[in-house]
Amino acid sequence: MENQQELTEIIDKIHACEQEIGKAIIGQRDIVRQVMLAILADGNVLLEGVPGLGKTQLVKTISNVLSMKFSRVQFTPDLMPADVTGTNLIIKENDKNTFQFEPGPIFANIVLADEINRATPKTQSALLEAMQEKTVTVGKETYELPQPFMVLATQNPIENEGTYPLPEAQLDRFLFKLNVDFPTKEELKAIMDVTITNRTVELSAVMGGDEIIKMRTMIKDMPIADAVMDYALSIVVATHSELSEAPEVAKKYITAGASPRAAQAMIKTAKARALMEGRFNVAFEDIDFVAYPALRHRIISNFDALSEGISNDDIIREILEGIQPV
Amino acid sequence: MRLQALDDFIKKKIQEARRRITMVLLADYLLLGLTVGMGAAALIMVITLFVPVYYAPILAAASVVLGLITGFVITLVKRPDMRRSALLLDSRGFSERVITAYERAGKEDAFSMLLKQDTKEKMTGFRAKNAFPMKPVAKRLAVFCILAVVLCVSGLIDSPARKQARQNHAIAMEAKKEAEKLKDALEKIEKQEELSAQEQEELKELFEEAKKEFKEAQSSEELEKAKERLAKKIEQEMKELLAEDKKDTARALLDMAMEMNPDLSEEEKKQISEALNELSELSEDVKDALEQAKKDGLESLSEEELAELSAKLAEAAAKLTDEELAAALSKAASAMSAEDLESALAALSDAQGDMIAAALDGDGTMSLAGLGSGTGNGQGAGAGNGGSGQGTGAGSGTGAGDSSGGGWYNGGSQGSQSQETYEGDYVSVPENYQDNDNLTGTPTDGDSYIQEGGPSVTWDGIRMDYQKVIRDYQKRAYERMESGKYPVDYQDAIREYFENLNK
């Protein structure tokens, strides 16, 4: 019964978080929700959108509301891995020179890797261990990152010159890839009201890192029906064009399908979404909701899709339409 | 306790939904099956407006019933289980709460209990009837109504094809009935010990052929013709059987013929049967005397013997109940007393021939003249000629004779033989069958026929019965038609040819 009370409180806190974030972030409700899902599901997020859409603002707001340590790294071509992870400095102590590890900006709860595709692959890969293992290895030492830890990276889809597209292995480490769209006219007006006036938004911390960790543990116990699980797995399997049961759209446009991490991401985040919706079970609609952000960066479309202007979201939509949950 | 109550509540709701879903499915598939069945039925009824099919209403009804059964079977197959029912229930706005709660039955963890409580709250006031309404698909219902109208209207029209179908059916039924009678007769005949295996086989073939003709009859005329043909064949068989003194089989055939004759009433059949019995018994009495007379010639009989024979016939005639038979016997007695053995035998034979003809043809119009008059002529000629002679070379002549013994009952066969005229190449052999330098070949005991003709003797070839030859030809021709050896365009002409021959 105690757990039931805790669960109810958690749901309330999540809703309070969303409301608090909504004060500073105008519109982008789905993006906010999906970032929250990634946080609750212990995942990293890649935000893609043109500059000025409030990506950095969103990450900052979330860190404020969640009362967690936030750091930002602006990725540039000359950024070195040590600039991210930290390095060993020679420190003179008691007339002796010793090496002392100086943690880099990655040692925070929420790390904003701004314009991640501008850094060289070497620097990008410095994030790999941190994102997956939640550790950083410098020299012979491995350092634990603070918990909860997540990377929120941004990239600009239109400026390709001087950029280094993220390799598939690294993309797969991101739980979600979110496309930040341009706001509507009404939302834009509201943004103007907040940003070009003297009005300031006071944000209060709703919960802390410990509560996030507790939520993550509890969410793992969220029940999911076999039929719902089958549905999620069917979607992932349907992205593999090499399988005989793959739908026509996959065979036509997909070169490589989603990895098992995609299935894990979908189910984990669907559980979180169910809780955010005030339910204690995962529904088909939860799977549908998380399918786009969980799959769009994990499937590699071919030239036919590119030439016909078929996006990964279009492919996912068609796959979802082709699978009947009941 | 609370857990059990929650689990029971959810299970009960799923069962309620399951029952309702089954009902909806049943109604849906029954309507679908009925619509498809009615479509087929309407199609059958419309087609049979132009194509004669007697069983069209039964087929139409069967297709409707089949449609219903199919609908029922599909419902049984598609009837959802509890999990499927829970999922269908969830699709009515429960967001997979029900299936998850159902799968978590017996689990008491925080999530499960909250889920079950939440599910119960959401389902309070839930009515399966509202969630799964029994609304037939409008389009399907419309199609069903249209088909029902088409079916009713097309069923009420009495087209020429339908009339034709009824007629064809009546013919088929009659043919079937006749075939059944043939089967019964065949069983009786198979029991006849007096028949050799070959004879039984021949009769079987005859009946099988007749059954086939009955089945193939397309009109009442064709059926009548087939029956006529059978009657002729039976008549022929009876003649042969009587000639060979196989009266039991002949009687069995006659009984069958009477049975198949629709023109005979039961009373008439009884009368004919009794008359034939009387005649048969009579024949035993006078047979020996007649045999003797025939063998020795009337000249050998004394006046007393002739009178005695005549008296026997008159006495027999007096005992008979059948008037016609009695009259015939009286005539025979008179002829005998007038020393006219020929007329006496003819009169007796006529009596039996009339009976057989009456049995085969209700109005007695079927001609069995050969059986009567033929006997008379043949016997006369045979008795009159005779003697022996010896000549040389081949020649032609008119031969008539009685080569085989037998009573009045085989006279028909002899008569028909006696009327045949043989011309062409044949050799003569002396009566004593001794080797003769003037003749070629050797007389045999088989099918050779020794014919005496005045000063010369002749030996003709193997003789075969005309009807048998035609029957064999017909059988062979029909077999070849079946195997497709004759062009289809000619088959009618061939059939017609044989039918005309049989007339």
mmCIF file of N, CA and C in Angstrom, chain B residues 193-267:
data_model
loop_
_atom_site.group_PDB
_atom_site.id
_atom_site.type_symbol
_atom_site.label_atom_id
_atom_site.label_comp_id
_atom_site.label_asym_id
_atom_site.label_seq_id
_atom_site.Cartn_x
_atom_site.Cartn_y
_atom_site.Cartn_z
ATOM 1 N N GLU B 193 -31.416 -72.485 -61.494
ATOM 2 C CA GLU B 193 -30.336 -73.457 -61.680
ATOM 3 C C GLU B 193 -30.308 -74.020 -63.087
ATOM 4 N N GLU B 194 -31.429 -73.873 -63.759
ATOM 5 C CA GLU B 194 -31.489 -74.473 -65.103
ATOM 6 C C GLU B 194 -30.669 -73.694 -66.127
ATOM 7 N N LEU B 195 -30.223 -72.489 -65.756
ATOM 8 C CA LEU B 195 -29.444 -71.676 -66.700
ATOM 9 C C LEU B 195 -27.964 -71.939 -66.526
ATOM 10 N N SER B 196 -27.264 -71.988 -67.632
ATOM 11 C CA SER B 196 -25.815 -72.108 -67.560
ATOM 12 C C SER B 196 -25.243 -70.734 -67.227
ATOM 13 N N ALA B 197 -23.981 -70.758 -66.863
ATOM 14 C CA ALA B 197 -23.324 -69.488 -66.500
ATOM 15 C C ALA B 197 -23.349 -68.522 -67.672
ATOM 16 N N GLN B 198 -23.165 -69.061 -68.833
ATOM 17 C CA GLN B 198 -23.142 -68.201 -70.033
ATOM 18 C C GLN B 198 -24.518 -67.580 -70.276
ATOM 19 N N GLU B 199 -25.545 -68.394 -70.083
ATOM 20 C CA GLU B 199 -26.902 -67.878 -70.287
ATOM 21 C C GLU B 199 -27.233 -66.801 -69.261
ATOM 22 N N GLN B 200 -26.785 -67.068 -68.052
ATOM 23 C CA GLN B 200 -27.018 -66.053 -67.010
ATOM 24 C C GLN B 200 -26.293 -64.772 -67.363
ATOM 25 N N GLU B 201 -25.099 -64.958 -67.863
ATOM 26 C CA GLU B 201 -24.301 -63.777 -68.236
ATOM 27 C C GLU B 201 -24.987 -62.999 -69.350
ATOM 28 N N GLU B 202 -25.535 -63.738 -70.299
ATOM 29 C CA GLU B 202 -26.233 -63.085 -71.415
ATOM 30 C C GLU B 202 -27.449 -62.311 -70.926
ATOM 31 N N LEU B 203 -28.177 -62.938 -70.004
ATOM 32 C CA LEU B 203 -29.358 -62.248 -69.453
ATOM 33 C C LEU B 203 -28.947 -61.006 -68.662
ATOM 34 N N LYS B 204 -27.859 -61.168 -67.938
ATOM 35 C CA LYS B 204 -27.367 -60.029 -67.166
ATOM 36 C C LYS B 204 -27.029 -58.871 -68.099
ATOM 37 N N GLU B 205 -26.341 -59.229 -69.160
ATOM 38 C CA GLU B 205 -25.958 -58.193 -70.132
ATOM 39 C C GLU B 205 -27.190 -57.511 -70.696
ATOM 40 N N LEU B 206 -28.170 -58.349 -70.981
ATOM 41 C CA LEU B 206 -29.418 -57.808 -71.548
ATOM 42 C C LEU B 206 -30.040 -56.805 -70.587
ATOM 43 N N PHE B 207 -30.071 -57.208 -69.324
ATOM 44 C CA PHE B 207 -30.690 -56.335 -68.326
ATOM 45 C C PHE B 207 -29.861 -55.084 -68.089
ATOM 46 N N GLU B 208 -28.557 -55.285 -68.060
ATOM 47 C CA GLU B 208 -27.687 -54.129 -67.831
ATOM 48 C C GLU B 208 -27.855 -53.113 -68.954
ATOM 49 N N GLU B 209 -27.930 -53.654 -70.150
ATOM 50 C CA GLU B 209 -28.115 -52.792 -71.321
ATOM 51 C C GLU B 209 -29.439 -52.037 -71.211
ATOM 52 N N ALA B 210 -30.463 -52.771 -70.776
ATOM 53 C CA ALA B 210 -31.782 -52.143 -70.637
ATOM 54 C C ALA B 210 -31.753 -51.066 -69.565
ATOM 55 N N LYS B 211 -31.057 -51.376 -68.452
ATOM 56 C CA LYS B 211 -30.966 -50.390 -67.363
ATOM 57 C C LYS B 211 -30.284 -49.129 -67.852
ATOM 58 N N LYS B 212 -29.253 -49.341 -68.637
ATOM 59 C CA LYS B 212 -28.504 -48.204 -69.177
ATOM 60 C C LYS B 212 -29.400 -47.376 -70.092
ATOM 61 N N GLU B 213 -30.151 -48.060 -70.884
ATOM 62 C CA GLU B 213 -31.050 -47.341 -71.789
ATOM 63 C C GLU B 213 -32.102 -46.571 -70.993
ATOM 64 N N PHE B 214 -32.585 -47.178 -69.941
ATOM 65 C CA PHE B 214 -33.563 -46.481 -69.087
ATOM 66 C C PHE B 214 -32.960 -45.206 -68.518
ATOM 67 N N LYS B 215 -31.732 -45.350 -68.045
ATOM 68 C CA LYS B 215 -31.083 -44.197 -67.427
ATOM 69 C C LYS B 215 -30.821 -43.093 -68.441
ATOM 70 N N GLU B 216 -30.509 -43.513 -69.647
ATOM 71 C CA GLU B 216 -30.164 -42.520 -70.664
ATOM 72 C C GLU B 216 -31.386 -41.896 -71.325
ATOM 73 N N ALA B 217 -32.544 -42.448 -71.032
ATOM 74 C CA ALA B 217 -33.768 -41.938 -71.670
ATOM 75 C C ALA B 217 -33.993 -40.468 -71.306
ATOM 76 N N GLN B 218 -34.152 -39.644 -72.316
ATOM 77 C CA GLN B 218 -34.313 -38.207 -72.106
ATOM 78 C C GLN B 218 -35.773 -37.771 -72.161
ATOM 79 N N SER B 219 -36.588 -38.615 -72.691
ATOM 80 C CA SER B 219 -38.004 -38.249 -72.779
ATOM 81 C C SER B 219 -38.841 -39.497 -72.541
ATOM 82 N N SER B 220 -40.128 -39.259 -72.340
ATOM 83 C CA SER B 220 -40.993 -40.400 -72.087
ATOM 84 C C SER B 220 -41.042 -41.305 -73.316
ATOM 85 N N GLU B 221 -40.917 -40.679 -74.502
ATOM 86 C CA GLU B 221 -40.907 -41.478 -75.726
ATOM 87 C C GLU B 221 -39.705 -42.411 -75.753
ATOM 88 N N GLU B 222 -38.577 -41.857 -75.398
ATOM 89 C CA GLU B 222 -37.356 -42.674 -75.396
ATOM 90 C C GLU B 222 -37.472 -43.805 -74.380
ATOM 91 N N LEU B 223 -38.062 -43.475 -73.245
ATOM 92 C CA LEU B 223 -38.228 -44.493 -72.212
ATOM 93 C C LEU B 223 -39.168 -45.600 -72.698
ATOM 94 N N GLU B 224 -40.240 -45.170 -73.362
ATOM 95 C CA GLU B 224 -41.179 -46.140 -73.906
ATOM 96 C C GLU B 224 -40.500 -47.041 -74.917
ATOM 97 N N LYS B 225 -39.663 -46.380 -75.738
ATOM 98 C CA LYS B 225 -38.947 -47.156 -76.760
ATOM 99 C C LYS B 225 -38.024 -48.168 -76.102
ATOM 100 N N ALA B 226 -37.352 -47.684 -75.074
ATOM 101 C CA ALA B 226 -36.432 -48.583 -74.358
ATOM 102 C C ALA B 226 -37.196 -49.757 -73.767
ATOM 103 N N LYS B 227 -38.353 -49.454 -73.231
ATOM 104 C CA LYS B 227 -39.166 -50.526 -72.658
ATOM 105 C C LYS B 227 -39.636 -51.504 -73.731
ATOM 106 N N GLU B 228 -40.006 -50.911 -74.856
ATOM 107 C CA GLU B 228 -40.427 -51.762 -75.977
ATOM 108 C C GLU B 228 -39.294 -52.681 -76.417
ATOM 109 N N ARG B 229 -38.136 -52.064 -76.505
ATOM 110 C CA ARG B 229 -36.978 -52.860 -76.917
ATOM 111 C C ARG B 229 -36.741 -54.000 -75.936
ATOM 112 N N LEU B 230 -36.865 -53.666 -74.678
ATOM 113 C CA LEU B 230 -36.666 -54.692 -73.662
ATOM 114 C C LEU B 230 -37.715 -55.793 -73.796
ATOM 115 N N ALA B 231 -38.957 -55.357 -74.051
ATOM 116 C CA ALA B 231 -40.032 -56.335 -74.205
ATOM 117 C C ALA B 231 -39.729 -57.288 -75.357
ATOM 118 N N LYS B 232 -39.218 -56.704 -76.429
ATOM 119 C CA LYS B 232 -38.880 -57.554 -77.590
ATOM 120 C C LYS B 232 -37.775 -58.538 -77.238
ATOM 121 N N LYS B 233 -36.797 -57.991 -76.513
ATOM 122 C CA LYS B 233 -35.678 -58.856 -76.162
ATOM 123 C C LYS B 233 -36.138 -59.968 -75.219
ATOM 124 N N ILE B 234 -36.990 -59.566 -74.286
ATOM 125 C CA ILE B 234 -37.513 -60.578 -73.355
ATOM 126 C C ILE B 234 -38.289 -61.637 -74.118
ATOM 127 N N GLU B 235 -39.080 -61.147 -75.052
ATOM 128 C CA GLU B 235 -39.870 -62.071 -75.870
ATOM 129 C C GLU B 235 -38.948 -63.068 -76.562
ATOM 130 N N GLN B 236 -37.885 -62.509 -77.124
ATOM 131 C CA GLN B 236 -36.925 -63.348 -77.830
ATOM 132 C C GLN B 236 -36.264 -64.355 -76.885
ATOM 133 N N GLU B 237 -35.889 -63.822 -75.730
ATOM 134 C CA GLU B 237 -35.247 -64.695 -74.744
ATOM 135 C C GLU B 237 -36.194 -65.798 -74.311
ATOM 136 N N MET B 238 -37.444 -65.397 -74.131
ATOM 137 C CA MET B 238 -38.433 -66.382 -73.696
ATOM 138 C C MET B 238 -38.600 -67.471 -74.735
ATOM 139 N N LYS B 239 -38.583 -67.037 -75.965
ATOM 140 C CA LYS B 239 -38.718 -68.036 -77.038
ATOM 141 C C LYS B 239 -37.582 -69.035 -76.953
ATOM 142 N N GLU B 240 -36.387 -68.469 -76.785
ATOM 143 C CA GLU B 240 -35.224 -69.351 -76.729
ATOM 144 C C GLU B 240 -35.283 -70.256 -75.510
ATOM 145 N N LEU B 241 -35.686 -69.660 -74.407
ATOM 146 C CA LEU B 241 -35.759 -70.438 -73.169
ATOM 147 C C LEU B 241 -36.801 -71.541 -73.273
ATOM 148 N N LEU B 242 -37.931 -71.187 -73.873
ATOM 149 C CA LEU B 242 -38.981 -72.185 -74.044
ATOM 150 C C LEU B 242 -38.514 -73.276 -74.983
ATOM 151 N N ALA B 243 -37.784 -72.835 -76.002
ATOM 152 C CA ALA B 243 -37.268 -73.812 -76.958
ATOM 153 C C ALA B 243 -36.344 -74.798 -76.268
ATOM 154 N N GLU B 244 -35.656 -74.294 -75.243
ATOM 155 C CA GLU B 244 -34.720 -75.161 -74.537
ATOM 156 C C GLU B 244 -35.362 -75.793 -73.300
ATOM 157 N N ASP B 245 -36.671 -75.643 -73.197
ATOM 158 C CA ASP B 245 -37.429 -76.233 -72.105
ATOM 159 C C ASP B 245 -37.026 -75.664 -70.744
ATOM 160 N N LYS B 246 -36.660 -74.395 -70.718
ATOM 161 C CA LYS B 246 -36.307 -73.748 -69.451
ATOM 162 C C LYS B 246 -37.471 -72.868 -69.044
ATOM 163 N N LYS B 247 -38.499 -73.572 -68.620
ATOM 164 C CA LYS B 247 -39.761 -72.871 -68.379
ATOM 165 C C LYS B 247 -39.721 -71.990 -67.129
ATOM 166 N N ASP B 248 -38.947 -72.414 -66.146
ATOM 167 C CA ASP B 248 -38.902 -71.623 -64.902
ATOM 168 C C ASP B 248 -38.340 -70.237 -65.166
ATOM 169 N N THR B 249 -37.258 -70.221 -65.917
ATOM 170 C CA THR B 249 -36.641 -68.932 -66.228
ATOM 171 C C THR B 249 -37.563 -68.103 -67.112
ATOM 172 N N ALA B 250 -38.181 -68.807 -68.066
ATOM 173 C CA ALA B 250 -39.108 -68.105 -68.954
ATOM 174 C C ALA B 250 -40.247 -67.505 -68.143
ATOM 175 N N ARG B 251 -40.665 -68.268 -67.158
ATOM 176 C CA ARG B 251 -41.761 -67.780 -66.316
ATOM 177 C C ARG B 251 -41.317 -66.566 -65.485
ATOM 178 N N ALA B 252 -40.086 -66.661 -65.017
ATOM 179 C CA ALA B 252 -39.540 -65.537 -64.238
ATOM 180 C C ALA B 252 -39.477 -64.286 -65.101
ATOM 181 N N LEU B 253 -39.062 -64.486 -66.342
ATOM 182 C CA LEU B 253 -38.999 -63.340 -67.268
ATOM 183 C C LEU B 253 -40.393 -62.789 -67.523
ATOM 184 N N LEU B 254 -41.323 -63.723 -67.666
ATOM 185 C CA LEU B 254 -42.696 -63.286 -67.944
ATOM 186 C C LEU B 254 -43.262 -62.522 -66.750
ATOM 187 N N ASP B 255 -42.973 -63.040 -65.570
ATOM 188 C CA ASP B 255 -43.429 -62.324 -64.365
ATOM 189 C C ASP B 255 -42.867 -60.917 -64.338
ATOM 190 N N MET B 256 -41.572 -60.820 -64.682
ATOM 191 C CA MET B 256 -40.935 -59.507 -64.686
ATOM 192 C C MET B 256 -41.583 -58.589 -65.722
ATOM 193 N N ALA B 257 -41.855 -59.173 -66.876
ATOM 194 C CA ALA B 257 -42.492 -58.392 -67.945
ATOM 195 C C ALA B 257 -43.848 -57.892 -67.503
ATOM 196 N N MET B 258 -44.556 -58.759 -66.814
ATOM 197 C CA MET B 258 -45.884 -58.345 -66.328
ATOM 198 C C MET B 258 -45.740 -57.243 -65.293
ATOM 199 N N GLU B 259 -44.728 -57.427 -64.456
ATOM 200 C CA GLU B 259 -44.488 -56.437 -63.400
ATOM 201 C C GLU B 259 -44.183 -55.067 -64.002
ATOM 202 N N MET B 260 -43.476 -55.087 -65.114
ATOM 203 C CA MET B 260 -43.064 -53.820 -65.734
ATOM 204 C C MET B 260 -44.132 -53.217 -66.623
ATOM 205 N N ASN B 261 -45.184 -53.995 -66.860
ATOM 206 C CA ASN B 261 -46.217 -53.496 -67.765
ATOM 207 C C ASN B 261 -47.215 -52.624 -66.992
ATOM 208 N N PRO B 262 -47.155 -51.332 -67.229
ATOM 209 C CA PRO B 262 -48.014 -50.437 -66.447
ATOM 210 C C PRO B 262 -49.488 -50.556 -66.818
ATOM 211 N N ASP B 263 -49.755 -51.117 -68.008
ATOM 212 C CA ASP B 263 -51.142 -51.189 -68.468
ATOM 213 C C ASP B 263 -51.922 -52.326 -67.803
ATOM 214 N N LEU B 264 -51.177 -53.218 -67.211
ATOM 215 C CA LEU B 264 -51.862 -54.347 -66.571
ATOM 216 C C LEU B 264 -52.229 -54.005 -65.143
ATOM 217 N N SER B 265 -53.476 -54.295 -64.809
ATOM 218 C CA SER B 265 -53.868 -54.090 -63.419
ATOM 219 C C SER B 265 -53.439 -55.326 -62.633
ATOM 220 N N GLU B 266 -53.511 -55.214 -61.334
ATOM 221 C CA GLU B 266 -53.117 -56.340 -60.490
ATOM 222 C C GLU B 266 -54.001 -57.554 -60.785
ATOM 223 N N GLU B 267 -55.277 -57.264 -61.026
ATOM 224 C CA GLU B 267 -56.235 -58.329 -61.318
ATOM 225 C C GLU B 267 -55.862 -59.048 -62.610
#
